Coordinates of C-alpha atoms in Angstrom, one line a residue:
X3 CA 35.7 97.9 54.4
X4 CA 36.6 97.7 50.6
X5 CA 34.4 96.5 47.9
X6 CA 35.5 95.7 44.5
X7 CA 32.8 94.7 42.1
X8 CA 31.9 93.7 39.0
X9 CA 28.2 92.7 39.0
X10 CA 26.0 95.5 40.7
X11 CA 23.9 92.7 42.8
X12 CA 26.7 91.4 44.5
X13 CA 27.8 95.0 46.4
X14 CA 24.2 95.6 47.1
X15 CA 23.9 92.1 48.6
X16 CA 26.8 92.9 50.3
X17 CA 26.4 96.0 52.0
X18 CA 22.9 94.7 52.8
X19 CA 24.4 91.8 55.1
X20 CA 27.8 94.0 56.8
X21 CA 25.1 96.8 57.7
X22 CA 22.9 94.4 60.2
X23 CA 26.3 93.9 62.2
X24 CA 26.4 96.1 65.1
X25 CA 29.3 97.9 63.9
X26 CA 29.5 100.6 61.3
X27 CA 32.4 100.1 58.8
X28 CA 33.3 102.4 56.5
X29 CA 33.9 101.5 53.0
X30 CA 35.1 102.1 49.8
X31 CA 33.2 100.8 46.6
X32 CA 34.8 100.6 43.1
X33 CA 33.7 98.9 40.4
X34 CA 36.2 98.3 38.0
X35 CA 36.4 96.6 34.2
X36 CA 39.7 97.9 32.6
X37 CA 39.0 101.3 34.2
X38 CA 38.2 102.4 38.3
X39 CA 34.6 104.0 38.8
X40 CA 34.8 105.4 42.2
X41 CA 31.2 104.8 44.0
X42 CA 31.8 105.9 47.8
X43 CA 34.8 107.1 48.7
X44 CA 36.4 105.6 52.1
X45 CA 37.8 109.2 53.0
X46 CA 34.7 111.2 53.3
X47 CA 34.1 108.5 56.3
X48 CA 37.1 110.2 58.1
X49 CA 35.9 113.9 56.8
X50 CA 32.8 113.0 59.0
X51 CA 30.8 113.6 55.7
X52 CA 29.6 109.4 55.3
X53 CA 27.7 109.0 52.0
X54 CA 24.3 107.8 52.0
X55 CA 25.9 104.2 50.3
X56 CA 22.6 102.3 49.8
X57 CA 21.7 105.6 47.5
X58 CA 24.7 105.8 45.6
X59 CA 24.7 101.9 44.6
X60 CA 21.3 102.8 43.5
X61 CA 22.0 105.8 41.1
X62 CA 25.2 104.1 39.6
X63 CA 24.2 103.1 36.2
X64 CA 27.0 100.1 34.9
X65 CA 28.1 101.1 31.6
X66 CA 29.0 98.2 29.1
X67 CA 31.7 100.4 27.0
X68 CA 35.0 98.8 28.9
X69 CA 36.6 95.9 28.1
X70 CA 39.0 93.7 29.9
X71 CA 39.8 93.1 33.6
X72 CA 42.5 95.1 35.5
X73 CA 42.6 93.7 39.2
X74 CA 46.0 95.5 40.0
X75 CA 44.4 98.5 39.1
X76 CA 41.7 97.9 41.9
X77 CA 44.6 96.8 44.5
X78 CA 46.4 99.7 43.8
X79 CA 43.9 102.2 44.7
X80 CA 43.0 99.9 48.0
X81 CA 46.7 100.3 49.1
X82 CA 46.5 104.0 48.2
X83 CA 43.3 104.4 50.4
X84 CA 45.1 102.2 53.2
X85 CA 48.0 104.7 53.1
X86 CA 46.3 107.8 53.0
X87 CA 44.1 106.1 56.0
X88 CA 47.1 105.5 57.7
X89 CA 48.7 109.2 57.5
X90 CA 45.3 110.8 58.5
X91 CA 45.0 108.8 61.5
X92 CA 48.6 108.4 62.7
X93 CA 50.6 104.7 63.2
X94 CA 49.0 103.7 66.8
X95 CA 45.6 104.3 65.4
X96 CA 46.0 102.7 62.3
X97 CA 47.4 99.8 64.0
X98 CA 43.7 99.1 65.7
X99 CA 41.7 99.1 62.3
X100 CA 41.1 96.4 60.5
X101 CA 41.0 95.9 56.6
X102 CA 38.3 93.7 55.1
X103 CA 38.8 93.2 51.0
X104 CA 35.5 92.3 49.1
X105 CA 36.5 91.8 45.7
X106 CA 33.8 90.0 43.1
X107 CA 35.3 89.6 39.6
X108 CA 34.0 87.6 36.8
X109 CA 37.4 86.8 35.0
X110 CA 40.9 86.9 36.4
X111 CA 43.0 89.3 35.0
X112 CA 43.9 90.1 31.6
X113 CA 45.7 93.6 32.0
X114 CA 47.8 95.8 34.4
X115 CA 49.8 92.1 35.3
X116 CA 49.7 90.4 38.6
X117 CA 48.6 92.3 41.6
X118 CA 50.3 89.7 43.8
X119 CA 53.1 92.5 44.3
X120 CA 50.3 95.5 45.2
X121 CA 49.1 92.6 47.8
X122 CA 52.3 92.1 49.0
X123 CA 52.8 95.6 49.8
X124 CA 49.3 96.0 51.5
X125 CA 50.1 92.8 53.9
X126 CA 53.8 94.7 54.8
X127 CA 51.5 97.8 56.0
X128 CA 49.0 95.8 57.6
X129 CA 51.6 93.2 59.6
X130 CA 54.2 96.0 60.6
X131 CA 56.7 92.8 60.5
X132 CA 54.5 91.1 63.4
X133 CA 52.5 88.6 61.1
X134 CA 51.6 86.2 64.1
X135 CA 50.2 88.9 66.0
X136 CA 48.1 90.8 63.2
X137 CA 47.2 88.7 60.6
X138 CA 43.7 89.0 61.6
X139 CA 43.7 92.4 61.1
X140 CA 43.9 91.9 57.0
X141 CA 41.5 89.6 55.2
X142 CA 41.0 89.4 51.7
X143 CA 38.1 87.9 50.2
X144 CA 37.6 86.8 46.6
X145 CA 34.5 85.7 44.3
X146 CA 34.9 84.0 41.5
X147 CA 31.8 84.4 39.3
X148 CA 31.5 82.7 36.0
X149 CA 32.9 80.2 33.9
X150 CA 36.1 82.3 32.9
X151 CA 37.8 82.0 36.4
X152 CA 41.6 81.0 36.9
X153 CA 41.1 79.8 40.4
X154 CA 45.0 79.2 41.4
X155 CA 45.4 82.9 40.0
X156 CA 43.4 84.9 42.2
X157 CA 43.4 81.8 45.6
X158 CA 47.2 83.6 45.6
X159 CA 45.6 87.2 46.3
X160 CA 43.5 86.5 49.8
X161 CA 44.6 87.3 52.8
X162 CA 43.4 86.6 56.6
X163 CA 42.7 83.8 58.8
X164 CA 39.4 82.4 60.1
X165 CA 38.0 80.0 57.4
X166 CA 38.0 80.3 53.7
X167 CA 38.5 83.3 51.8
X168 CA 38.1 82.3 48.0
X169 CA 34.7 81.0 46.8
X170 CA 34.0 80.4 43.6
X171 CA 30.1 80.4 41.9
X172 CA 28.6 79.7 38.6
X173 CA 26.5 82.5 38.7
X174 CA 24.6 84.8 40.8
X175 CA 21.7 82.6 41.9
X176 CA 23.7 81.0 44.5
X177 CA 25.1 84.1 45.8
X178 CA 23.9 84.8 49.2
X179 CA 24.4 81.4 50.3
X180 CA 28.3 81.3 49.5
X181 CA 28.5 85.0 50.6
X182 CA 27.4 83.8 54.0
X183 CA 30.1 80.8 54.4
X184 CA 32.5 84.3 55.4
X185 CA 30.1 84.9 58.2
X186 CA 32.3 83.9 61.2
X187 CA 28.7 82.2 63.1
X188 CA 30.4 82.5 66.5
X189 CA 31.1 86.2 66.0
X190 CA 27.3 86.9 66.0
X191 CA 25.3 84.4 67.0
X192 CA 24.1 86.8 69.6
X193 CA 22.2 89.2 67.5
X194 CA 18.9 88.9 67.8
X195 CA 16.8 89.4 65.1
X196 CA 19.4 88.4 62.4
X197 CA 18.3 86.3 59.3
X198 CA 19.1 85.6 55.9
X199 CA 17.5 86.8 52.7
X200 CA 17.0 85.2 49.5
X201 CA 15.6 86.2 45.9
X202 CA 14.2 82.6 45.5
X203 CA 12.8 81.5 48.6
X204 CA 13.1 77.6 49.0
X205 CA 11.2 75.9 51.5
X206 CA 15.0 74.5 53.0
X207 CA 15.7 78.0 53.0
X208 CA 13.1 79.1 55.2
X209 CA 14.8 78.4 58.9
X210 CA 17.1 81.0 57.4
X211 CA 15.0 83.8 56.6
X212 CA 12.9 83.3 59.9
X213 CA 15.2 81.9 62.4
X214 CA 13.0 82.3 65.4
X215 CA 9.5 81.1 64.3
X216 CA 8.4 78.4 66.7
X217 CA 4.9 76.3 66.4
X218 CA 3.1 75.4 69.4
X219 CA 0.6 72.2 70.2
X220 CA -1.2 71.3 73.3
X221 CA -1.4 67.6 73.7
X222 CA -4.6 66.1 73.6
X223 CA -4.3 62.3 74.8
X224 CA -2.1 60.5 72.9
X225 CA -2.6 63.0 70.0
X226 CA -0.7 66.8 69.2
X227 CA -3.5 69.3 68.4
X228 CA -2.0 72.4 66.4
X229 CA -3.0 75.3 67.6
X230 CA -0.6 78.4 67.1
X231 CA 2.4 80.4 66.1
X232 CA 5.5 81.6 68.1
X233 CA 9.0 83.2 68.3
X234 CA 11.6 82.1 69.9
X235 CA 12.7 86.0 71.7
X236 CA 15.9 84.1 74.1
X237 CA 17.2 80.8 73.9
X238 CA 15.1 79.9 76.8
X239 CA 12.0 81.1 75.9
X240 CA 9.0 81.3 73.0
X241 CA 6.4 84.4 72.9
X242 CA 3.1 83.4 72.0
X243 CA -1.0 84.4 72.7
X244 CA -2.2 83.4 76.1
X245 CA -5.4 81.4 74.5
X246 CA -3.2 79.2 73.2
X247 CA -1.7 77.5 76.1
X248 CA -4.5 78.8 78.7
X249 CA -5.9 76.0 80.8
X250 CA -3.0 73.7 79.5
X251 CA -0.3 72.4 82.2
X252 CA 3.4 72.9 80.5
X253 CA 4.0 69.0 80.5
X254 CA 1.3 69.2 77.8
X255 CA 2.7 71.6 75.8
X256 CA 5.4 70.9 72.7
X257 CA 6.9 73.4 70.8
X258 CA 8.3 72.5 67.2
X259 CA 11.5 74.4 66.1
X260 CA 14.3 72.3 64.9
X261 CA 17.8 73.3 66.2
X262 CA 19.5 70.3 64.7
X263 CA 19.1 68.0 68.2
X264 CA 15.7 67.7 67.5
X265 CA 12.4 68.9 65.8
X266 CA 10.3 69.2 69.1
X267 CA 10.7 70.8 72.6
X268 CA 9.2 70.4 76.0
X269 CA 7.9 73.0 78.0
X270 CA 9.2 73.9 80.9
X271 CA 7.0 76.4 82.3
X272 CA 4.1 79.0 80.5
X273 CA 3.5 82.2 82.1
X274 CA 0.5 84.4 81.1
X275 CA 0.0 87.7 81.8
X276 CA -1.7 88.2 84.8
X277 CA -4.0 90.3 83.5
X278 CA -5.3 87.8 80.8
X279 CA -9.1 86.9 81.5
X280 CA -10.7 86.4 78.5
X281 CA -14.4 86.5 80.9
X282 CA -13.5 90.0 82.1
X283 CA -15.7 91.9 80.2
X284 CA -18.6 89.7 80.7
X285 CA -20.3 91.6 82.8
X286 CA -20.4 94.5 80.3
X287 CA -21.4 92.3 77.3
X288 CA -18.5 91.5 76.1
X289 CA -18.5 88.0 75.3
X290 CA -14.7 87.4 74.7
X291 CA -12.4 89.6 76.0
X292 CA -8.7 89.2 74.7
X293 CA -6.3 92.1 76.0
X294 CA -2.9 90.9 77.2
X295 CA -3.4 88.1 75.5
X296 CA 0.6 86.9 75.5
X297 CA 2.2 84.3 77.3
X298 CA 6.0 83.0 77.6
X299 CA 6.6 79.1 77.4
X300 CA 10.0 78.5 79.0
X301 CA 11.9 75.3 77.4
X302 CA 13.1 72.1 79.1
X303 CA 16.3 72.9 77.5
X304 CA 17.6 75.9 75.5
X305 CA 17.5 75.5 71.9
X306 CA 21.4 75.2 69.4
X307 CA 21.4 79.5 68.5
X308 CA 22.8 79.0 64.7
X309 CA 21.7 80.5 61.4
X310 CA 18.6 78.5 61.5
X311 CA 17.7 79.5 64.9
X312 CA 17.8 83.0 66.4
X313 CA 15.8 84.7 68.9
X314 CA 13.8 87.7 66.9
X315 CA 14.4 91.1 68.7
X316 CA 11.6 92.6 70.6
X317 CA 10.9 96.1 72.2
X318 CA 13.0 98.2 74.8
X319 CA 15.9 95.9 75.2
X320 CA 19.6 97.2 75.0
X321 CA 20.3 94.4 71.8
X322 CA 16.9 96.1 69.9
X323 CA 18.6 100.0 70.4
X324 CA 21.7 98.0 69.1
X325 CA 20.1 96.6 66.3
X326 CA 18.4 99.4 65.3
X327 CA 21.6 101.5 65.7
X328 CA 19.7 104.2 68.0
X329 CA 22.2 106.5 70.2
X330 CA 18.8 107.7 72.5
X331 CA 18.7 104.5 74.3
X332 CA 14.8 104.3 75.4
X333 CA 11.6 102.5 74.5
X334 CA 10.6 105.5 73.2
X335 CA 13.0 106.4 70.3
X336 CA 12.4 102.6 69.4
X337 CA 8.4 102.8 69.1
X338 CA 8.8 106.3 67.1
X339 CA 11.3 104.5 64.5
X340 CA 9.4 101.2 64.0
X341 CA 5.5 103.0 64.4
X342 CA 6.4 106.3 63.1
X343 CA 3.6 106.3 60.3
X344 CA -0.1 106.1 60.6
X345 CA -0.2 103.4 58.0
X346 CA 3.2 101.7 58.7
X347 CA 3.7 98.2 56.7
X348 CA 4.3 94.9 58.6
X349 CA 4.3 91.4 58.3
X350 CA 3.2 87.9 60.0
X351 CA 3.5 84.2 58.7
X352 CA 1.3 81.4 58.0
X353 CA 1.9 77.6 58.1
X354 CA 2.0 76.3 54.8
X355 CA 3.1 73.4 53.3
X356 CA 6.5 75.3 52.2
X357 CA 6.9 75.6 56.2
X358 CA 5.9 78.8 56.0
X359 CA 4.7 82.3 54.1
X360 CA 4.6 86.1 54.7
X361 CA 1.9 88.0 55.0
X362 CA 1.8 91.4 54.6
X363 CA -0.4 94.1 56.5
X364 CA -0.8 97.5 57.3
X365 CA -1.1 98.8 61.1
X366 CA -3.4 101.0 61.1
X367 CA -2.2 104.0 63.7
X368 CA -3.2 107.5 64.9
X369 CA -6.0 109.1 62.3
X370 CA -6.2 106.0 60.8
X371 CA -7.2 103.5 64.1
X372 CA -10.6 104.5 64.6
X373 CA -12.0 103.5 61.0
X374 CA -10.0 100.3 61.8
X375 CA -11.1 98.9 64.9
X376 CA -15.3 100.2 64.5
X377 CA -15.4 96.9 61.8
X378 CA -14.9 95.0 65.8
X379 CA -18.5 96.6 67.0
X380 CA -21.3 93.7 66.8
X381 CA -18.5 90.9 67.5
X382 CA -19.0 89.0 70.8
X383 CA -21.4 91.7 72.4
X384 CA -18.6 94.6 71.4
X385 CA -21.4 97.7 70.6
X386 CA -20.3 101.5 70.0
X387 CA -20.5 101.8 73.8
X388 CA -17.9 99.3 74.7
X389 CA -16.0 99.3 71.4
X390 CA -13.0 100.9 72.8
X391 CA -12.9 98.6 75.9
X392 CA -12.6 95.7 73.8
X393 CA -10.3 96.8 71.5
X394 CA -8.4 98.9 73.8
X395 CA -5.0 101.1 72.7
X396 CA -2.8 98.0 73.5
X397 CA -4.0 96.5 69.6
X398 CA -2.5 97.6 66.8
X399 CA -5.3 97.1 64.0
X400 CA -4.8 95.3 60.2
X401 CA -6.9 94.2 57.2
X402 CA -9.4 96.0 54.8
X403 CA -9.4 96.9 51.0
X404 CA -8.3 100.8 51.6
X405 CA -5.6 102.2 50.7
X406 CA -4.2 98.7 50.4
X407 CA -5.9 95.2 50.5
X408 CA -3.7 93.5 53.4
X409 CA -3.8 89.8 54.1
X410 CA -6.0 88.4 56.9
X411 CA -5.0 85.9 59.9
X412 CA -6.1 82.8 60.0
X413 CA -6.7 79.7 62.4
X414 CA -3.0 78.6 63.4
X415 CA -1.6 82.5 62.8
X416 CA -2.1 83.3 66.3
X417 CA 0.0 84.3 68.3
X418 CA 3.0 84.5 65.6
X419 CA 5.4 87.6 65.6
X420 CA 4.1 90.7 63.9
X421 CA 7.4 92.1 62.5
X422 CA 9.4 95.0 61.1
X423 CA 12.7 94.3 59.4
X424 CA 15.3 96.6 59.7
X425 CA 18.5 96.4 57.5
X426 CA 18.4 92.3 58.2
X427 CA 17.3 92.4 61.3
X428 CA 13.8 91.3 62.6
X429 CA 12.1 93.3 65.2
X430 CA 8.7 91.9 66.8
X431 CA 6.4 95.1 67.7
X432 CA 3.2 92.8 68.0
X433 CA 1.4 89.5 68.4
X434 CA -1.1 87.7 66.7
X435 CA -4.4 88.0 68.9
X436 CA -7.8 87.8 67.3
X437 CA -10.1 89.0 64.4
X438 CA -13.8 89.9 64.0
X439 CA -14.4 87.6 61.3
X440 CA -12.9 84.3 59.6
X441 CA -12.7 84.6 56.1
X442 CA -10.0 82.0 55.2
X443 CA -11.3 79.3 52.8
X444 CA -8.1 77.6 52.7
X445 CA -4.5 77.3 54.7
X446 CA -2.2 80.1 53.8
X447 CA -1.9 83.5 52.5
X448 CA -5.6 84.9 52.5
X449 CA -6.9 88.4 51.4
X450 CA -8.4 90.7 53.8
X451 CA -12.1 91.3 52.6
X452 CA -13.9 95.2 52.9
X453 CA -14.3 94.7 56.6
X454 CA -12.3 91.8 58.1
X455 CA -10.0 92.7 60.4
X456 CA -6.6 91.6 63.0
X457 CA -6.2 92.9 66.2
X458 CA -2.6 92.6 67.5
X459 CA -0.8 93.2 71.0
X460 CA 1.3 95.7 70.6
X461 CA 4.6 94.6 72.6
X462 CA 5.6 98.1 73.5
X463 CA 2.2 98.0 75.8
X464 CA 3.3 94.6 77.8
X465 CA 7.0 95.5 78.1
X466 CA 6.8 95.2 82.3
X467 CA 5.4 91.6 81.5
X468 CA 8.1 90.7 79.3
X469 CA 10.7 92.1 81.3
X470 CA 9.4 90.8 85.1
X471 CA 10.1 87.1 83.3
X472 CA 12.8 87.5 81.2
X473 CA 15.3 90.4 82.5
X474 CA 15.2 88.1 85.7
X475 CA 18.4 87.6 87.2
X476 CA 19.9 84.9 89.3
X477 CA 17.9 82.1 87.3
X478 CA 18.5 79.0 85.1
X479 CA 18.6 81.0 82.5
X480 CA 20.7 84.1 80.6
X481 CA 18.4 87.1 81.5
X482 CA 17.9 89.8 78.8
X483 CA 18.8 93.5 79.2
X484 CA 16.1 96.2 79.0
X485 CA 16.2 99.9 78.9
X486 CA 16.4 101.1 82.1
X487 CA 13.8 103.9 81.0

């Protein structure tokens, strides 16, 4: 993978995007006026010594005392790199890798001359004189930035097959969208947990920055009641709270997440957990008792998987190890990576009239937990007695002033994903459950006061629930793959 730059945002963007792939390129990352400054070097991949790149695109500084626009200068130090590649690694070897050309300029060229020669030559050592049979291993892509673009001039420099190549922009603003017209769709429409990220967040931009997010209604009469949140964790399926589809058959449940063939879905079937009984505790004094409070609403029909609608990735499945680029394939190295701190920073959304907004929290884990959960004692019979019985070690605890003032759930947040992303990917480590006190004066985003608090299911404690339902095999349905371990 080679970058060529000229505005800073664009390679960070970038990298950003490639780096929530499953693979791991390796790149090269010049920026370039009428001089070459070297950021990573693609060699040092092959040395085995890989650069930390989100660091070094960090502590470049871009100097303003260049002038002019050398783009041969830039391919000529991408064929060098190619054939020093290809001497390092032999002919056969070379033959399987595949060159991807990121070049972002914001003029044409106005020294060195054409590099239509210097592309010329790079396409002869890619194609090896067998152009039908590896001209998908070359692509050259090109973004035109600005109003000082000579479009016919640089169309003539890309390479590679598979959709367009040359994209042109006015400015930065719209960046991310055109950036993501080179995504090939059906080359990863399996990743879970992928999504789209934007510095302005418009409300027709938020099915792409939370693909999976699913709202759920139980049908009263000949009227929808809203009740709750959900994500959409297979094509087939929608995680939610158990309290908000208990007592209701599935032919009275619709779930709203528009794949393009229409805004609503029927249910299928809803599975709680078994061990949901919100009366167990009764006998102890404990009014309401809401451990494995999750459910599973299977779909009539499985929903159009596109960039506005992707399953989120949840806990100890093969596609979350992939996603989280883990070599130690078990639940475990997945839990210490997501809830490795005892304050660790995650989020949940809100129905709002933008569709939706983020709320951001803070789980409070290990040292932290007690102080967290004692604000539940005096809520629905809970005293010091039972406290740990109600709130038992499958809840992960938010909310409070200290050391941060976190947002607060409100009626309608339950059982939405609780979520971690990871270099553009989503991972859901928790549901939206319950909270000891409802201090929302208004729809939306809502401050936690000195002791309002959220108690969550943590997934990682329900993972033979989830997987007893959807690793199934021989059903209607694609079954999901789960760590063994």
């Amino acid at each position: 993978m080679l970058l060529g730059m000229s505005p800073l945002a664009c390679c960070q963007c970038s990298v950003q995007d490639i780096s929530s792939f499953t693979v791991t390129p390796n790149y090269e990352i010049i920026f370039f006026s009428s001089e070459l400054y070297e950021i990573v070097n693609i060699i040092d991949f092959l040395d085995e010594k890989p650069p930390d790149v989100k660091s070094k695109l960090e502590e470049f500084v871009v100097g303003g005392e260049n002038t002019g626009t050398n783009l041969n200068l830039v391919f000529e130090k991408f064929l060098e790199k190619m054939a020093i590649i290809k001497i390092r690694t032999g002919v056969e070897s070379f033959k399987e890798h595949h060159h991807a050309l990121i070049l972002f300029t914001d003029g044409a060229y106005n020294m060195g001359g054409s590099p239509a020669a210097t592309v010329a030559k790079m396409k002869n050592m890619v194609y090896m004189n067998e152009y039908e049979s590896r001209n998908d291993y070359l692509d050259i892509y090109i973004f035109g930035i600005g109003d000082d673009i000579f479009d016919d001039d640089l169309m003539r420099l890309t390479a590679g097959t598979g959709g367009r190549h040359y994209f042109r922009g006015d400015d930065l603003e719209n960046l991310q969208e055109t950036f993501d017209e080179m995504i090939n769709e059906d080359e990863v429409k399996g990743l879970c947990g992928l999504h789209k990220e934007y510095r302005v967040p418009y409300k027709y931009l938020k099915r792409k920055m939370y693909p999976w997010v699913a709202f759920i209604y139980t049908q009263v009469r000949v009227s929808l009641n809203s009740t709750c949140m959900g994500a959409l964790v297979t094509p087939e399926f929608v995680l939610t709270a158990a309290h908000c589809i208990h007592g209701s058959l599935p032919e009275k449940v619709i779930i709203e997440i528009d794949d393009g063939r229409g805004k609503f879905k029927k249910a299928k079937t809803v599975i709680s957990h078994s061990n949901y009984n919100v009366t167990a505790k009764k006998h102890k004094g404990i009014n309401e008792f809401y451990d494995y409070n999750v459910a599973l609403i299977q779909l009539e029909e499985h929903v159009q998987i596109s960039t506005d609608v992707r399953p989120i990735c949840i806990p100890c499945t093969l596609e979350t190890s992939a996603a989280l680029h883990l070599v130690d394939q078990t639940c475990e190295s997945q839990e210490k990576l997501l809830l490795k701190n005892h304050l660790e920073r995650l989020n949940f959304l809100t129905k709002t009239k933008n569709m939706v907004d983020i709320k951001y929290v803070h789980a409070k884990l290990g040292d932290n937990r007690y102080e967290c959960i004692r604000q539940a004692l005096g809520v629905e019979g809970i005293t010091q007695e039972t406290l740990t019985e109600a709130v038992t070690d499958n809840f992960i605890c938010t909310g409070g002033l200290e050391p941060f003032r976190d947002h607060i759930a409100c009626p309608g947040d339950s059982g939405g994903a609780v979520f971690k992303n990871f270099q553009h990917r989503t991972i859901q480590v928790a549901l939206v459950s319950w909270g000891n006190e409802n201090v929302c004066r208004f729809d939306g985003v809502q401050e936690s006061t000195r002791t309002s608090r959220d108690f969550h299911i943590n997934l990682f404690r329900v993972v033979p629930f989830l997987k007893s339902v959807l690793a199934k095999k021989d059903q209607d349905y694609a079954p999901l793959e789960f760590l063994e371990n």
